[in-house]
CSV table of C-alpha atoms in Angstrom, one decimal:
chain,number,residue,atom,x,y,z
A,1369,MET,CA,77.3,75.2,98.0
A,1370,ALA,CA,80.2,76.4,95.9
A,1371,ASP,CA,77.8,78.9,94.1
A,1372,GLN,CA,76.7,80.2,97.5
A,1373,GLN,CA,80.3,80.6,98.6
A,1374,ALA,CA,81.2,82.5,95.4
A,1375,ALA,CA,78.2,84.7,95.9
A,1376,ALA,CA,79.2,85.5,99.4
A,1377,LEU,CA,82.8,86.4,98.4
A,1378,LEU,CA,81.7,88.4,95.4
A,1379,GLY,CA,78.8,90.0,97.3
A,1380,ALA,CA,81.3,91.3,99.9
A,1381,PHE,CA,83.6,92.5,97.2
A,1382,ALA,CA,80.8,94.1,95.1
A,1383,LYS,CA,80.1,96.5,98.0
A,1384,PHE,CA,83.3,98.2,96.9
A,1385,PHE,CA,83.4,97.2,93.2
A,1386,PRO,CA,79.7,97.1,92.1
A,1387,ASN,CA,80.2,95.8,88.6
A,1388,ALA,CA,82.8,93.1,89.5
A,1389,THR,CA,82.1,89.5,88.3
A,1390,THR,CA,85.4,88.2,89.6
A,1391,LEU,CA,88.6,89.5,91.1
A,1392,GLY,CA,91.3,91.4,89.2
A,1393,SER,CA,94.0,93.9,89.6
A,1394,PHE,CA,93.5,97.6,90.7
A,1395,VAL,CA,95.5,99.6,88.2
A,1396,ASN,CA,95.3,103.4,87.7
A,1397,GLY,CA,92.1,103.6,89.6
A,1398,GLU,CA,90.3,100.7,87.9
A,1399,LEU,CA,89.7,97.0,88.4
A,1400,VAL,CA,91.2,95.4,85.4
A,1401,GLU,CA,91.2,91.8,84.2
A,1402,GLY,CA,94.5,89.9,84.3
A,1403,ARG,CA,96.3,89.2,81.0
A,1404,GLY,CA,98.4,86.3,82.2
A,1405,GLU,CA,98.4,82.9,80.7
A,1406,THR,CA,96.9,81.1,83.7
A,1407,SER,CA,93.9,81.3,86.0
A,1408,ILE,CA,94.0,81.3,89.7
A,1409,GLU,CA,91.5,79.4,91.9
A,1410,ILE,CA,90.1,80.8,95.1
A,1411,VAL,CA,89.2,78.2,97.7
A,1412,ASN,CA,87.1,78.7,100.8
A,1413,PRO,CA,89.3,77.4,103.6
A,1414,ALA,CA,86.2,76.8,105.8
A,1415,THR,CA,84.9,74.2,103.3
A,1416,GLY,CA,87.8,73.3,101.1
A,1417,GLN,CA,85.7,74.0,98.0
A,1418,ALA,CA,86.8,76.2,95.0
A,1419,VAL,CA,84.5,79.2,94.7
A,1420,LEU,CA,85.8,81.2,91.8
A,1421,THR,CA,88.8,81.8,89.5
A,1422,TYR,CA,90.4,84.9,88.1
A,1423,ARG,CA,93.2,85.6,85.6
A,1424,ASP,CA,96.8,86.1,86.7
A,1425,ALA,CA,97.7,89.7,86.1
A,1426,GLY,CA,100.8,89.1,84.0
A,1427,ALA,CA,103.6,91.4,82.7
A,1428,ASP,CA,101.4,93.7,80.6
A,1429,VAL,CA,99.3,94.6,83.6
A,1430,VAL,CA,102.5,95.1,85.6
A,1431,ALA,CA,103.8,97.5,83.0
A,1432,GLN,CA,100.5,99.5,83.0
A,1433,ALA,CA,100.6,99.7,86.8
A,1434,ALA,CA,104.2,100.8,86.8
A,1435,ASP,CA,103.5,103.6,84.4
A,1436,ALA,CA,100.6,104.7,86.6
A,1437,ALA,CA,102.6,104.6,89.8
A,1438,GLN,CA,105.4,106.6,88.3
A,1439,ALA,CA,103.2,109.3,87.0
A,1440,ALA,CA,101.1,109.6,90.2
A,1441,GLN,CA,104.2,109.5,92.4
A,1442,LYS,CA,105.5,112.8,90.9
A,1443,THR,CA,102.1,114.4,91.7
A,1444,TRP,CA,102.2,113.0,95.2
A,1445,TRP,CA,105.8,114.0,95.9
A,1446,ALA,CA,105.0,117.6,94.7
A,1447,LEU,CA,102.5,118.1,97.5
A,1448,THR,CA,103.5,119.7,100.7
A,1449,HIS,CA,104.2,117.3,103.5
A,1450,ALA,CA,101.2,118.6,105.5
A,1451,ALA,CA,98.9,118.1,102.5
A,1452,ARG,CA,100.0,114.4,102.2
A,1453,GLY,CA,99.3,114.1,105.9
A,1454,ARG,CA,95.8,115.4,105.6
A,1455,VAL,CA,95.1,112.9,102.8
A,1456,MET,CA,96.4,110.0,104.9
A,1457,GLN,CA,94.2,111.0,107.8
A,1458,ALA,CA,91.3,110.9,105.4
A,1459,VAL,CA,92.4,107.4,104.3
A,1460,GLY,CA,92.2,106.2,107.9
A,1461,ALA,CA,88.8,107.8,108.3
A,1462,LYS,CA,87.6,106.1,105.1
A,1463,ILE,CA,88.7,102.7,106.3
A,1464,ARG,CA,86.9,103.2,109.6
A,1465,GLU,CA,83.8,104.2,107.7
A,1466,HIS,CA,83.8,100.9,105.9
A,1467,ALA,CA,85.4,98.8,108.6
A,1468,GLU,CA,82.6,96.2,109.1
A,1469,ALA,CA,82.3,95.5,105.3
A,1470,LEU,CA,86.0,95.2,105.0
A,1471,ALA,CA,86.2,92.9,108.0
A,1472,GLN,CA,83.5,90.7,106.5
A,1473,LEU,CA,85.4,90.5,103.2
A,1474,GLU,CA,88.6,89.6,105.0
A,1475,SER,CA,86.9,86.9,107.0
A,1476,ILE,CA,85.4,85.3,103.9
A,1477,GLY,CA,88.5,85.6,101.8
A,1478,ALA,CA,91.2,84.6,104.3
A,1479,GLY,CA,89.2,82.3,106.7
A,1480,LYS,CA,90.1,84.4,109.7
A,1481,PRO,CA,87.6,84.8,112.6
A,1482,ILE,CA,85.5,87.9,112.1
A,1483,ARG,CA,86.3,89.3,115.5
A,1484,ASP,CA,90.0,89.1,114.6
A,1485,CYS,CA,89.3,90.8,111.3
A,1486,ARG,CA,87.5,93.7,112.9
A,1487,GLY,CA,90.5,94.3,115.1
A,1488,GLU,CA,92.9,94.1,112.2
A,1489,VAL,CA,90.9,96.5,110.0
A,1490,GLY,CA,91.0,99.0,112.9
A,1491,LYS,CA,94.8,98.6,113.1
A,1492,VAL,CA,95.0,99.4,109.4
A,1493,ALA,CA,93.2,102.7,109.9
A,1494,GLU,CA,95.5,103.4,112.8
A,1495,MET,CA,98.5,102.8,110.5
A,1496,PHE,CA,97.5,105.5,108.1
A,1497,GLU,CA,96.7,107.9,110.9
A,1498,TYR,CA,100.0,107.3,112.7
A,1499,TYR,CA,102.1,107.9,109.6
A,1500,ALA,CA,100.0,110.9,108.6
A,1501,GLY,CA,101.5,112.6,111.7
A,1502,TRP,CA,105.0,111.9,110.5
A,1503,THR,CA,104.8,113.4,107.0
A,1504,ASP,CA,105.8,116.9,108.2
A,1505,LYS,CA,108.0,115.8,111.0
A,1506,PHE,CA,110.6,113.8,109.2
A,1507,PHE,CA,113.6,115.9,108.2
A,1508,GLY,CA,117.3,116.0,107.4
A,1509,ASP,CA,120.2,117.4,109.3
A,1510,VAL,CA,122.7,120.2,109.1
A,1511,ILE,CA,126.3,118.8,109.2
A,1512,PRO,CA,129.0,121.0,110.8
A,1513,VAL,CA,131.6,120.3,108.1
A,1514,PRO,CA,135.2,121.8,108.5
A,1515,SER,CA,134.9,124.2,105.6
A,1516,THR,CA,133.1,127.3,104.4
A,1517,HIS,CA,130.2,125.2,103.2
A,1518,LEU,CA,126.6,124.8,104.5
A,1519,ASN,CA,126.1,121.0,104.3
A,1520,TYR,CA,122.6,119.6,104.8
A,1521,THR,CA,120.8,116.4,104.1
A,1522,ARG,CA,117.4,115.7,102.5
A,1523,ARG,CA,115.3,112.6,102.9
A,1524,GLU,CA,113.7,111.9,99.5
A,1525,ALA,CA,111.3,109.3,98.3
A,1526,MET,CA,112.6,106.1,96.7
A,1527,GLY,CA,110.2,106.6,93.8
A,1528,VAL,CA,108.1,103.5,93.1
A,1529,VAL,CA,108.4,100.5,95.5
A,1530,LEU,CA,107.2,96.9,95.2
A,1531,GLN,CA,105.6,95.3,98.2
A,1532,ILE,CA,104.8,91.6,98.3
A,1533,THR,CA,102.5,90.6,101.1
A,1534,PRO,CA,101.3,87.1,102.4
A,1535,TRP,CA,98.1,85.2,102.8
A,1536,ASN,CA,98.0,84.9,106.6
A,1537,ALA,CA,97.1,88.6,107.3
A,1538,PRO,CA,96.3,90.2,104.0
A,1539,VAL,CA,94.6,93.4,105.1
A,1540,PHE,CA,96.9,94.0,108.1
A,1541,THR,CA,100.1,93.6,106.0
A,1542,CYS,CA,98.6,95.7,103.3
A,1543,GLY,CA,98.3,98.7,105.6
A,1544,TRP,CA,101.5,97.8,107.4
A,1545,GLN,CA,103.4,98.4,104.2
A,1546,LEU,CA,101.4,101.0,102.3
A,1547,ALA,CA,101.2,103.6,105.0
A,1548,PRO,CA,104.9,104.4,105.6
A,1549,ALA,CA,105.6,104.1,101.9
A,1550,ILE,CA,103.2,106.7,100.7
A,1551,ALA,CA,103.8,108.9,103.8
A,1552,MET,CA,107.3,109.4,102.5
A,1553,GLY,CA,106.0,110.2,99.0
A,1554,ASN,CA,106.4,106.9,97.2
A,1555,GLY,CA,104.2,105.2,94.6
A,1556,VAL,CA,103.4,101.6,95.2
A,1557,LEU,CA,103.0,98.3,93.4
A,1558,LEU,CA,101.4,96.0,95.9
A,1559,LYS,CA,101.4,92.2,95.1
A,1560,PRO,CA,99.3,90.4,97.7
A,1561,SER,CA,99.2,86.6,97.8
A,1562,GLU,CA,97.3,85.3,94.8
A,1563,LEU,CA,95.1,83.4,97.3
A,1564,THR,CA,93.9,86.5,99.2
A,1565,PRO,CA,94.0,89.6,97.1
A,1566,ALA,CA,90.4,90.9,97.8
A,1567,SER,CA,91.0,93.1,100.9
A,1568,SER,CA,94.1,94.7,99.5
A,1569,LEU,CA,92.2,95.7,96.4
A,1570,VAL,CA,89.6,97.4,98.5
A,1571,VAL,CA,92.1,99.3,100.7
A,1572,ALA,CA,93.6,100.7,97.5
A,1573,ALA,CA,90.2,101.8,96.2
A,1574,LEU,CA,89.3,103.4,99.5
A,1575,ALA,CA,92.6,105.3,99.6
A,1576,GLU,CA,91.8,106.8,96.2
A,1577,GLN,CA,88.3,107.7,97.4
A,1578,ALA,CA,90.0,109.5,100.3
A,1579,GLY,CA,92.1,111.6,98.0
A,1580,VAL,CA,95.3,109.6,97.2
A,1581,PRO,CA,96.2,110.4,93.5
A,1582,ARG,CA,94.8,108.0,91.0
A,1583,GLY,CA,97.4,105.4,90.2
A,1584,LEU,CA,99.6,106.0,93.2
A,1585,ILE,CA,98.6,102.6,94.7
A,1586,ASN,CA,98.3,99.7,92.3
A,1587,VAL,CA,97.4,96.2,93.5
A,1588,LEU,CA,98.6,93.3,91.3
A,1589,ALA,CA,96.6,90.1,91.7
A,1590,GLY,CA,98.7,87.2,90.5
A,1591,TYR,CA,101.3,84.6,91.0
A,1592,GLY,CA,104.7,85.4,92.4
A,1593,HIS,CA,106.7,83.6,89.7
A,1594,THR,CA,104.9,85.5,86.9
A,1595,THR,CA,103.4,88.8,88.1
A,1596,GLY,CA,105.7,89.2,91.0
A,1597,GLN,CA,108.8,88.5,88.9
A,1598,ALA,CA,107.7,90.9,86.2
A,1599,ALA,CA,107.3,93.6,88.9
A,1600,ILE,CA,110.7,93.0,90.4
A,1601,SER,CA,112.2,93.2,86.9
A,1602,HIS,CA,110.4,96.4,85.9
A,1603,PRO,CA,112.9,99.4,85.7
A,1604,VAL,CA,110.5,101.7,87.5
A,1605,VAL,CA,110.7,99.7,90.7
A,1606,LYS,CA,113.4,101.1,93.1
A,1607,LYS,CA,113.0,98.9,96.2
A,1608,VAL,CA,111.4,95.5,97.1
A,1609,VAL,CA,109.7,94.7,100.4
A,1610,PHE,CA,108.6,91.1,101.1
A,1611,VAL,CA,106.7,89.5,103.9
A,1612,GLY,CA,106.6,85.7,103.8
A,1613,SER,CA,108.7,82.5,104.2
A,1614,PRO,CA,112.5,82.4,104.3
A,1615,ALA,CA,112.7,80.2,101.2
A,1616,THR,CA,110.7,82.6,99.1
A,1617,GLY,CA,112.4,85.6,100.7
A,1618,SER,CA,115.8,84.3,99.6
A,1619,LYS,CA,114.5,84.1,96.0
A,1620,ILE,CA,113.0,87.6,96.2
A,1621,ALA,CA,116.3,89.0,97.5
A,1622,THR,CA,118.3,87.3,94.8
A,1623,ALA,CA,116.0,88.6,92.1
A,1624,ALA,CA,116.2,92.1,93.6
A,1625,ALA,CA,120.0,91.9,93.9
A,1626,GLN,CA,120.3,91.1,90.2
A,1627,ARG,CA,119.0,94.7,89.6
A,1628,LEU,CA,121.0,96.1,92.6
A,1629,LEU,CA,117.7,96.9,94.3
A,1630,PRO,CA,117.6,97.3,98.1
A,1631,SER,CA,115.1,95.1,99.9
A,1632,VAL,CA,113.4,94.6,103.2
A,1633,LEU,CA,112.6,91.0,104.3
A,1634,GLU,CA,110.1,90.2,107.0
A,1635,LEU,CA,110.3,86.4,107.2
A,1636,GLY,CA,109.4,83.5,109.5
A,1637,GLY,CA,110.0,82.6,113.1
A,1638,LYS,CA,110.3,79.8,115.6
A,1639,SER,CA,109.9,82.0,118.6
A,1640,ALA,CA,110.7,80.9,122.2
A,1641,ASN,CA,108.2,81.6,124.9
A,1642,ILE,CA,110.0,81.0,128.2
A,1643,VAL,CA,108.2,80.3,131.4
A,1644,PHE,CA,110.2,80.2,134.7
A,1645,ASP,CA,109.0,78.5,137.9
A,1646,ASP,CA,108.2,81.8,139.6
A,1647,ALA,CA,105.9,83.0,136.9
A,1648,ASP,CA,102.2,83.6,137.4
A,1649,LEU,CA,101.2,80.3,135.7
A,1650,LYS,CA,97.6,81.3,134.9
A,1651,ARG,CA,98.7,84.4,133.1
A,1652,ALA,CA,101.5,82.6,131.4
A,1653,CYS,CA,99.1,79.9,130.2
A,1654,LEU,CA,96.7,82.4,128.8
A,1655,GLY,CA,99.6,84.2,127.2
A,1656,ALA,CA,100.9,81.0,125.7
A,1657,GLN,CA,97.5,80.2,124.2
A,1658,ALA,CA,97.3,83.6,122.6
A,1659,ALA,CA,100.8,83.3,121.4
A,1660,ILE,CA,100.2,80.2,119.3
A,1661,PHE,CA,96.5,79.5,118.9
A,1662,SER,CA,95.3,83.0,117.8
A,1663,SER,CA,95.1,83.4,114.0
A,1664,ALA,CA,95.2,79.5,114.0
A,1665,GLY,CA,98.9,79.9,114.6
A,1666,GLN,CA,99.4,81.5,111.2
A,1667,SER,CA,101.5,84.3,112.5
A,1668,CYS,CA,105.3,84.9,112.0
A,1669,VAL,CA,105.7,85.8,115.7
A,1670,ALA,CA,103.7,82.9,117.0
A,1671,GLY,CA,105.1,81.5,120.3
A,1672,SER,CA,105.6,78.1,118.7
A,1673,ARG,CA,108.3,76.8,121.1
A,1674,LEU,CA,107.1,76.8,124.8
A,1675,LEU,CA,110.1,76.5,127.1
A,1676,VAL,CA,109.0,75.7,130.7
A,1677,GLN,CA,111.2,75.3,133.8
A,1678,ARG,CA,111.0,71.7,135.0
A,1679,GLY,CA,109.6,72.4,138.4
A,1680,VAL,CA,106.3,73.7,136.9
A,1681,TYR,CA,106.4,71.9,133.6
A,1682,ASP,CA,103.8,69.2,134.2
A,1683,GLN,CA,101.4,71.7,135.8
A,1684,MET,CA,101.8,74.2,132.9
A,1685,ILE,CA,101.3,71.5,130.2
A,1686,ASP,CA,98.3,70.1,131.9
A,1687,MET,CA,96.7,73.6,132.2
A,1688,LEU,CA,97.6,74.5,128.6
A,1689,ALA,CA,96.2,71.2,127.2
A,1690,ARG,CA,92.9,71.5,129.1
A,1691,GLY,CA,92.6,75.1,128.0
A,1692,ALA,CA,93.3,74.1,124.3
A,1693,GLU,CA,90.5,71.6,124.3
A,1694,LYS,CA,88.0,74.4,125.3
A,1695,ILE,CA,88.9,76.8,122.4
A,1696,ARG,CA,86.1,77.2,119.9
A,1697,VAL,CA,87.1,76.2,116.4
A,1698,GLY,CA,84.7,76.8,113.6
A,1699,ASN,CA,83.0,79.1,111.0
A,1700,PRO,CA,85.1,82.3,110.7
A,1701,LEU,CA,81.9,84.4,110.3
A,1702,ASP,CA,80.5,83.2,113.6
A,1703,ASP,CA,81.2,85.8,116.3
A,1704,THR,CA,81.9,83.1,118.9
A,1705,THR,CA,84.7,81.4,116.8
A,1706,GLU,CA,88.1,81.8,118.3
A,1707,VAL,CA,90.1,79.7,115.8
A,1708,GLY,CA,89.3,79.5,112.1
A,1709,PRO,CA,90.7,77.2,109.4
A,1710,ILE,CA,94.2,77.1,108.0
A,1711,CYS,CA,94.1,79.5,105.0
A,1712,ASN,CA,94.9,77.0,102.2
A,1713,ARG,CA,95.1,73.3,101.4
A,1714,THR,CA,98.9,73.2,101.0
A,1715,GLN,CA,99.5,74.8,104.4
A,1716,TYR,CA,96.9,72.5,106.0
A,1717,GLN,CA,98.7,69.4,104.7
A,1718,HIS,CA,102.0,70.8,106.0
A,1719,VAL,CA,100.6,71.4,109.5
A,1720,MET,CA,99.1,68.0,109.7
A,1721,ASN,CA,102.2,66.3,108.4
A,1722,MET,CA,104.3,68.2,111.0
A,1723,ILE,CA,102.0,67.0,113.8
A,1724,ASP,CA,102.4,63.4,112.6
A,1725,ALA,CA,106.2,63.9,112.4
A,1726,GLY,CA,106.3,65.2,115.9
A,1727,VAL,CA,104.4,62.3,117.4
A,1728,GLU,CA,106.5,59.8,115.4
A,1729,GLY,CA,109.6,61.6,116.6
A,1730,GLY,CA,108.7,61.1,120.3
A,1731,ALA,CA,106.6,64.1,121.3
A,1732,ARG,CA,103.5,63.4,123.3
A,1733,LEU,CA,100.1,64.6,121.9
A,1734,ALA,CA,98.8,66.4,125.0
A,1735,ALA,CA,96.0,68.2,123.1
A,1736,GLY,CA,94.8,68.2,119.5
A,1737,SER,CA,94.2,65.4,117.0
A,1738,GLN,CA,96.0,63.7,114.1
A,1739,GLN,CA,92.7,63.1,112.3
A,1740,ARG,CA,92.3,65.0,109.1
A,1741,SER,CA,89.3,67.4,108.7
A,1742,GLU,CA,86.7,66.3,106.2
A,1743,GLY,CA,85.2,69.7,105.6
A,1744,GLY,CA,87.5,72.6,105.4
A,1745,PHE,CA,91.1,73.1,106.7
A,1746,PHE,CA,90.5,73.0,110.4
A,1747,VAL,CA,93.2,72.0,112.9
A,1748,ARG,CA,92.5,71.6,116.6
A,1749,PRO,CA,94.8,73.6,118.9
A,1750,THR,CA,97.6,71.2,119.4
A,1751,VAL,CA,100.2,70.7,122.2
A,1752,LEU,CA,103.2,68.5,121.4
A,1753,ALA,CA,104.7,68.0,124.9
A,1754,ASP,CA,107.9,66.4,126.1
A,1755,ALA,CA,109.9,67.5,123.0
A,1756,ASN,CA,113.5,68.6,122.7
A,1757,ASN,CA,115.0,71.2,120.5
A,1758,ALA,CA,116.7,68.8,118.1
A,1759,MET,CA,113.3,67.6,116.8
A,1760,GLY,CA,112.1,68.8,113.4
A,1761,VAL,CA,108.9,70.2,115.0
A,1762,ALA,CA,111.1,72.4,117.2
A,1763,ARG,CA,113.3,73.7,114.3
A,1764,THR,CA,110.8,74.0,111.4
A,1765,GLU,CA,108.2,76.7,111.2
A,1766,ILE,CA,104.8,74.9,111.3
A,1767,PHE,CA,102.6,78.0,110.9
A,1768,GLY,CA,99.6,76.4,112.5
A,1769,PRO,CA,98.0,76.1,115.9
A,1770,VAL,CA,100.7,73.8,117.2
A,1771,VAL,CA,103.0,74.5,120.2
A,1772,VAL,CA,106.1,72.4,120.9
A,1773,ALA,CA,106.7,72.2,124.7
A,1774,ILE,CA,110.3,71.7,125.9
A,1775,PRO,CA,111.4,71.5,129.6
A,1776,PHE,CA,114.5,73.2,130.9
A,1777,ASP,CA,116.3,73.4,134.2
A,1778,THR,CA,118.4,76.6,134.4
A,1779,GLU,CA,118.3,80.1,132.9
A,1780,GLU,CA,121.5,79.3,131.0
A,1781,GLU,CA,119.8,76.2,129.4
A,1782,ALA,CA,116.7,78.2,128.5
A,1783,LEU,CA,118.8,80.8,126.7
A,1784,ALA,CA,120.8,78.2,124.9
A,1785,ILE,CA,117.6,76.5,123.7
A,1786,ALA,CA,116.0,79.8,122.7
A,1787,ASN,CA,119.0,80.9,120.7
A,1788,ASP,CA,119.6,77.4,119.1
A,1789,SER,CA,117.5,78.4,116.0
A,1790,GLU,CA,118.1,79.8,112.6
A,1791,PHE,CA,115.3,82.3,113.3
A,1792,GLY,CA,115.2,85.4,115.4
A,1793,LEU,CA,111.9,87.2,115.0
A,1794,ALA,CA,110.3,87.2,118.5
A,1795,GLY,CA,110.3,85.8,122.0
A,1796,ALA,CA,109.0,86.2,125.5
A,1797,VAL,CA,109.8,85.5,129.1
A,1798,TRP,CA,107.4,85.0,132.1
A,1799,THR,CA,109.0,85.6,135.5
A,1800,GLN,CA,108.5,87.8,138.6
A,1801,ASP,CA,112.3,88.3,138.8
A,1802,VAL,CA,112.8,91.8,137.3
A,1803,ALA,CA,116.5,91.4,136.9
A,1804,ARG,CA,116.2,88.1,135.2
A,1805,ALA,CA,113.4,89.4,132.9
A,1806,HIS,CA,115.7,92.1,131.6
A,1807,ARG,CA,118.7,89.8,131.5
A,1808,VAL,CA,116.9,87.3,129.4
A,1809,ALA,CA,115.4,90.0,127.1
A,1810,SER,CA,118.9,91.3,126.4
A,1811,GLN,CA,120.3,87.8,125.6
A,1812,VAL,CA,117.7,86.2,123.4
A,1813,ASN,CA,118.4,86.9,119.7
A,1814,ALA,CA,115.1,88.3,118.5
A,1815,GLY,CA,113.9,91.5,116.9
A,1816,THR,CA,110.9,91.8,119.3
A,1817,PHE,CA,110.7,90.5,122.8
A,1818,TRP,CA,108.0,90.6,125.5
A,1819,ILE,CA,108.2,90.4,129.2
A,1820,ASN,CA,105.1,88.8,131.0
A,1821,GLY,CA,103.1,89.2,127.8
A,1822,TYR,CA,103.0,88.2,124.2
A,1823,LYS,CA,102.0,89.4,120.7
A,1824,THR,CA,101.5,93.1,121.6
A,1825,ILE,CA,102.3,94.9,118.3
A,1826,ASN,CA,101.8,98.6,117.5
A,1827,VAL,CA,102.5,100.6,114.4
A,1828,ALA,CA,104.7,103.0,116.4
A,1829,SER,CA,107.2,100.3,117.4
A,1830,PRO,CA,109.8,98.9,115.0
A,1831,PHE,CA,109.3,95.4,113.8
A,1832,GLY,CA,111.6,93.0,112.1
A,1833,GLY,CA,113.9,90.0,112.6
A,1834,TYR,CA,117.4,88.7,113.2
A,1835,HIS,CA,119.1,86.0,111.2
A,1836,HIS,CA,116.8,84.0,108.8
A,1837,SER,CA,113.8,86.0,110.1
A,1838,GLY,CA,114.9,88.8,107.7
A,1839,TYR,CA,116.3,92.3,107.8
A,1840,GLY,CA,115.0,95.9,107.8
A,1841,ARG,CA,112.1,97.2,109.8
A,1842,SER,CA,108.5,97.5,108.8
A,1843,SER,CA,107.0,99.9,111.4
A,1844,GLY,CA,107.8,102.7,113.7
A,1845,VAL,CA,110.0,105.6,112.6
A,1846,GLU,CA,112.5,103.1,111.4
A,1847,ALA,CA,110.2,102.1,108.5
A,1848,LEU,CA,110.4,105.7,107.2
A,1849,TYR,CA,114.1,105.3,106.7
A,1850,GLU,CA,113.4,102.2,104.6
A,1851,TYR,CA,111.2,104.2,102.3
A,1852,THR,CA,113.6,107.2,101.8
A,1853,GLN,CA,117.1,107.8,100.6
A,1854,THR,CA,119.5,110.5,101.9
A,1855,LYS,CA,120.8,113.3,99.7
A,1856,SER,CA,123.7,115.4,100.9
A,1857,VAL,CA,123.7,119.0,99.7
A,1858,TRP,CA,126.7,121.3,99.8
A,1859,VAL,CA,126.4,125.1,99.5
A,1860,GLU,CA,129.5,127.3,99.3
A,1861,THR,CA,129.0,130.3,101.7
A,1862,ALA,CA,132.4,132.1,101.3
A,1863,ALA,CA,132.4,135.3,99.2
A,1864,ASN,CA,135.8,134.3,97.7
A,1865,PRO,CA,136.1,130.5,98.1
A,1866,ALA,CA,139.4,128.8,97.6
A,1867,THR,CA,139.7,127.0,94.2
A,1868,PRO,CA,142.1,124.2,94.6
A,1869,PHE,CA,141.9,123.3,90.9
A,1870,GLY,CA,140.4,124.8,87.8
A,1871,TYR,CA,140.8,127.3,85.0
A,1872,VAL,CA,138.8,130.4,83.9
């Protein structure tokens, strides 16, 4: 069985790297073997079995990638803005051309349902196309200074940036970070999770096939504490962007700060999904399911705290629990599967332990099971009802298909519960009262907020968090500011300017 799984993963990968016998890093246009001291094991989350190993990239491969990125960035920055845009449009087209094969690889490697992977690959193509349109429309300003000078600003590339992406949405976060970075003329070292590097390697290869300079995008397959640390420490790197947990984000930011590097952190969440008694309960229930059960709950914006007004609380929980039991959990490659496995064993154990802790702490298991899966890391969609916001399951990011339901009485109480969290990534409200909808949206501390909907995300809209959910923005026009720096240029225009000091 393990041999068959390895063959499936390598077969999907070999469509893009025909001579590959295992995974590696993509450096200066080639798939190279790691030179680190340890090997990394890839496990199929649908079976729990190890399927192959590859070498950690290590510091030597990082140095090779940094040199390649620095050289290619100079070539890329020298192109006209319009020329960069044409190449990025071609990258989007290339990804669409290979969309099904890339989706298959993502499903096998990350354990995500294939129908979700198809959608995410399409969004990656859209990201390159969107930022292609910005390359020649992002410009500086002329400042009306009180002197005889012409003062203007230029937006210039950072140089080479390091991007560290997570295992829960490998191909999506790869495109989410790469597209704005290269649109503004930067070179990239991308370090995906060591558990799910395959689809990022392919995106980099397709980008070069589409015309991106060789070496501009380098993908480092390896551990964070070895390969990632070596990349942060490399003098070529001018900025660090991280997507992942708050604990790791704190370490990343600390390491970057030691080199005085700016960073962007897109971290976790414990988002409040608020349902008032005047809401369309059927729509709210479907929205709540999508908010927490899609992607097996492995989403930073998951609506993991469901706040329901007491008058409709029992009805809502009953509807949600009955719906949860009908959701199809199974093989990610099956087109009918709605929820796949948790991506890795460590996270699976965390999710199951949190379910146990919730029940022991007094929550009611309205849907789901505490029974461990014998084959693969599958967790049934779970509803922990009758909870309160002081419980650990209401305060800790579970990152699995587990919703914690909390009743409330008044709008003021709902807002207090929603904001009683160290996180601030997302949230939502369901109500037919327009004034209340906008009032709640303005008062919940979150970087993204939905009204009568959930989890709508588009590359054109800025995304990021408050508080422990991070800082900086990863999409929209605001992301372009993250990948550029401002230069102020002064030009003396007077024929005989005043010289307040100096000798000839």
